[in-house]
Amino acid sequence: MTAEKIDLPLRIVVDQPLPGVAIALARGNGANAALIAPVHASSDALVFDLDVTVDGNTAEGGPRFLGAFVQGPPTARYVYLNVGSMAGQIGSPWQRRVKIPLSGIGWEAIEALGAGSRLTAHIASKRHDGSPACATVPILPPGWSAS
C-alpha cells in the first residue's frame, strides 16, 4: 500500500463485439464526456487502453482510483463504455452505457505489475438476450490480470 500517486495503465477488452454496434470509452462524464475509440478493433475484440491514477487508500484500505476516466463513489469506482447512440452512432437503436467495475483491482495486483504491462479485463459484448451489454458487467475470468 503506497502513499505516492501511481499512474496505472489499464486495458479493457470487449470480447466478440456485436457487428454494427459502436462502442467508445467515456473520458469525463455526462453530456461533456469525450468519446475515445478503441486502440484495436476486430471481429474478435475491441481494445481500449487508458490510464487511471491511484492515490492512497479508500476508507476500506483498497486503492483509491482517480482521473478523467474514473466514475462513481470512492468505494465503488468504475469506467464507462458508451454503446450505440451514446457512442456517437447516428441512427442506432441502442442507447446504453456499460460500467466496468474497478473493485477487482487490489494492491497486490498493482504492486506486482511490471514495467510496460497493463492490468487487463475482458468483458462480454452482449447480454443473455443477445442485445448489447449495459449496466454493470462482470469481469470475465481470470479477472484483472497483467498483460
Short mmCIF file of C-alpha atoms in Angstrom, two decimals:
data_model
loop_
_atom_site.label_atom_id
_atom_site.label_comp_id
_atom_site.label_asym_id
_atom_site.label_seq_id
_atom_site.Cartn_x
_atom_site.Cartn_y
_atom_site.Cartn_z
CA MET A 1 0.00 0.00 0.00
CA THR A 2 1.87 3.00 -1.27
CA ALA A 3 1.31 6.59 -0.22
CA GLU A 4 2.55 8.05 -3.51
CA LYS A 5 0.48 8.64 -6.63
CA ILE A 6 0.78 5.96 -9.28
CA ASP A 7 -0.27 6.11 -12.92
CA LEU A 8 -1.90 2.73 -13.52
CA PRO A 9 -2.24 1.53 -17.14
CA LEU A 10 -5.43 -0.44 -17.79
CA ARG A 11 -6.81 -2.30 -20.79
CA ILE A 12 -10.45 -3.22 -21.31
CA VAL A 13 -11.19 -5.86 -23.94
CA VAL A 14 -14.72 -6.31 -25.27
CA ASP A 15 -14.83 -9.90 -26.50
CA GLN A 16 -16.75 -10.79 -29.67
CA PRO A 17 -18.20 -7.29 -30.31
CA LEU A 18 -21.60 -7.17 -31.94
CA PRO A 19 -21.32 -6.20 -35.62
CA GLY A 20 -22.67 -2.76 -36.42
CA VAL A 21 -22.80 -1.54 -32.80
CA ALA A 22 -20.44 1.32 -31.89
CA ILE A 23 -18.66 1.25 -28.52
CA ALA A 24 -16.50 4.08 -27.17
CA LEU A 25 -14.67 4.74 -23.90
CA ALA A 26 -16.00 7.75 -21.95
CA ARG A 27 -13.50 10.31 -20.63
CA GLY A 28 -15.31 12.69 -18.30
CA ASN A 29 -18.99 12.38 -17.52
CA GLY A 30 -22.38 13.48 -18.70
CA ALA A 31 -23.01 15.26 -21.97
CA ASN A 32 -19.47 16.66 -21.93
CA ALA A 33 -17.76 13.26 -21.94
CA ALA A 34 -15.20 12.75 -24.71
CA LEU A 35 -15.63 9.55 -26.69
CA ILE A 36 -12.42 7.55 -27.12
CA ALA A 37 -12.21 4.99 -29.92
CA PRO A 38 -10.66 1.57 -29.36
CA VAL A 39 -6.91 1.25 -29.96
CA HIS A 40 -7.63 -2.03 -31.74
CA ALA A 41 -10.83 -3.26 -33.37
CA SER A 42 -11.53 -6.63 -34.98
CA SER A 43 -14.38 -9.12 -35.13
CA ASP A 44 -12.76 -10.85 -32.13
CA ALA A 45 -12.26 -7.89 -29.81
CA LEU A 46 -12.37 -4.16 -29.19
CA VAL A 47 -9.42 -2.98 -27.08
CA PHE A 48 -9.45 0.22 -25.01
CA ASP A 49 -6.29 1.46 -23.28
CA LEU A 50 -6.45 4.07 -20.53
CA ASP A 51 -4.55 5.27 -17.50
CA VAL A 52 -6.00 5.95 -14.08
CA THR A 53 -4.32 7.45 -11.05
CA VAL A 54 -4.02 5.54 -7.80
CA ASP A 55 -3.71 7.97 -4.90
CA GLY A 56 -3.61 6.34 -1.49
CA ASN A 57 -6.32 4.22 0.07
CA THR A 58 -10.08 4.23 0.40
CA ALA A 59 -11.52 4.07 3.92
CA GLU A 60 -11.63 0.28 3.48
CA GLY A 61 -7.90 0.14 2.64
CA GLY A 62 -8.21 -0.56 -1.08
CA PRO A 63 -6.63 1.57 -3.80
CA ARG A 64 -8.24 4.98 -4.39
CA PHE A 65 -8.77 5.47 -8.15
CA LEU A 66 -8.87 8.94 -9.70
CA GLY A 67 -8.71 10.52 -13.13
CA ALA A 68 -10.73 11.61 -16.12
CA PHE A 69 -11.95 8.08 -16.90
CA VAL A 70 -12.98 7.21 -13.33
CA GLN A 71 -16.62 7.47 -12.23
CA GLY A 72 -18.56 6.69 -9.06
CA PRO A 73 -18.08 6.92 -5.31
CA PRO A 74 -14.63 6.18 -3.80
CA THR A 75 -15.58 2.66 -2.67
CA ALA A 76 -17.27 1.65 -5.95
CA ARG A 77 -15.28 3.19 -8.81
CA TYR A 78 -15.86 2.20 -12.42
CA VAL A 79 -15.16 3.19 -16.02
CA TYR A 80 -17.90 3.73 -18.61
CA LEU A 81 -18.11 2.37 -22.13
CA ASN A 82 -20.81 4.05 -24.21
CA VAL A 83 -22.83 1.98 -26.67
CA GLY A 84 -24.79 2.85 -29.82
CA SER A 85 -26.07 6.44 -29.96
CA MET A 86 -24.22 7.23 -26.71
CA ALA A 87 -21.02 6.24 -28.56
CA GLY A 88 -21.86 8.70 -31.36
CA GLN A 89 -23.51 6.18 -33.69
CA ILE A 90 -26.23 8.09 -35.52
CA GLY A 91 -29.43 6.11 -36.06
CA SER A 92 -28.51 3.34 -33.63
CA PRO A 93 -31.44 1.71 -31.82
CA TRP A 94 -29.15 1.28 -28.78
CA GLN A 95 -28.54 3.97 -26.18
CA ARG A 96 -26.56 2.30 -23.41
CA ARG A 97 -23.64 2.59 -21.03
CA VAL A 98 -21.58 -0.24 -19.62
CA LYS A 99 -19.99 0.05 -16.17
CA ILE A 100 -16.62 -1.66 -15.87
CA PRO A 101 -16.01 -2.07 -12.11
CA LEU A 102 -12.53 -1.31 -10.79
CA SER A 103 -13.29 -3.04 -7.48
CA GLY A 104 -11.43 -6.20 -8.56
CA ILE A 105 -8.12 -4.33 -8.66
CA GLY A 106 -6.24 -4.69 -5.38
CA TRP A 107 -2.89 -3.55 -4.08
CA GLU A 108 -1.27 -6.92 -4.75
CA ALA A 109 -2.02 -6.71 -8.49
CA ILE A 110 -0.90 -3.08 -8.70
CA GLU A 111 2.38 -3.67 -6.87
CA ALA A 112 3.14 -6.81 -8.93
CA LEU A 113 2.59 -5.08 -12.29
CA GLY A 114 5.80 -4.99 -14.29
CA ALA A 115 7.11 -2.05 -16.31
CA GLY A 116 5.38 -1.78 -19.67
CA SER A 117 2.49 -4.02 -18.58
CA ARG A 118 -1.19 -3.21 -18.15
CA LEU A 119 -3.89 -4.66 -15.95
CA THR A 120 -6.37 -6.14 -18.40
CA ALA A 121 -10.03 -7.07 -18.03
CA HIS A 122 -12.23 -8.88 -20.55
CA ILE A 123 -15.98 -8.34 -20.74
CA ALA A 124 -18.74 -9.86 -22.85
CA SER A 125 -20.18 -7.64 -25.57
CA LYS A 126 -23.76 -8.79 -25.15
CA ARG A 127 -26.42 -9.69 -22.63
CA HIS A 128 -28.13 -13.07 -22.30
CA ASP A 129 -30.83 -11.92 -24.75
CA GLY A 130 -28.26 -11.10 -27.47
CA SER A 131 -28.57 -7.31 -27.16
CA PRO A 132 -25.52 -5.13 -26.39
CA ALA A 133 -24.18 -5.19 -22.84
CA CYS A 134 -25.35 -2.49 -20.45
CA ALA A 135 -25.30 -1.60 -16.76
CA THR A 136 -22.62 -3.15 -14.56
CA VAL A 137 -20.98 -6.11 -16.27
CA PRO A 138 -18.87 -8.83 -14.69
CA ILE A 139 -15.19 -9.06 -15.49
CA LEU A 140 -14.64 -12.40 -17.20
CA PRO A 141 -12.20 -14.91 -15.69
CA PRO A 142 -9.45 -14.63 -14.67
CA GLY A 143 -10.40 -11.07 -13.66
CA TRP A 144 -8.00 -8.14 -13.82
CA SER A 145 -4.62 -9.58 -14.80
CA ALA A 146 -1.28 -8.35 -16.12
CA SER A 147 -0.69 -8.33 -19.88
#
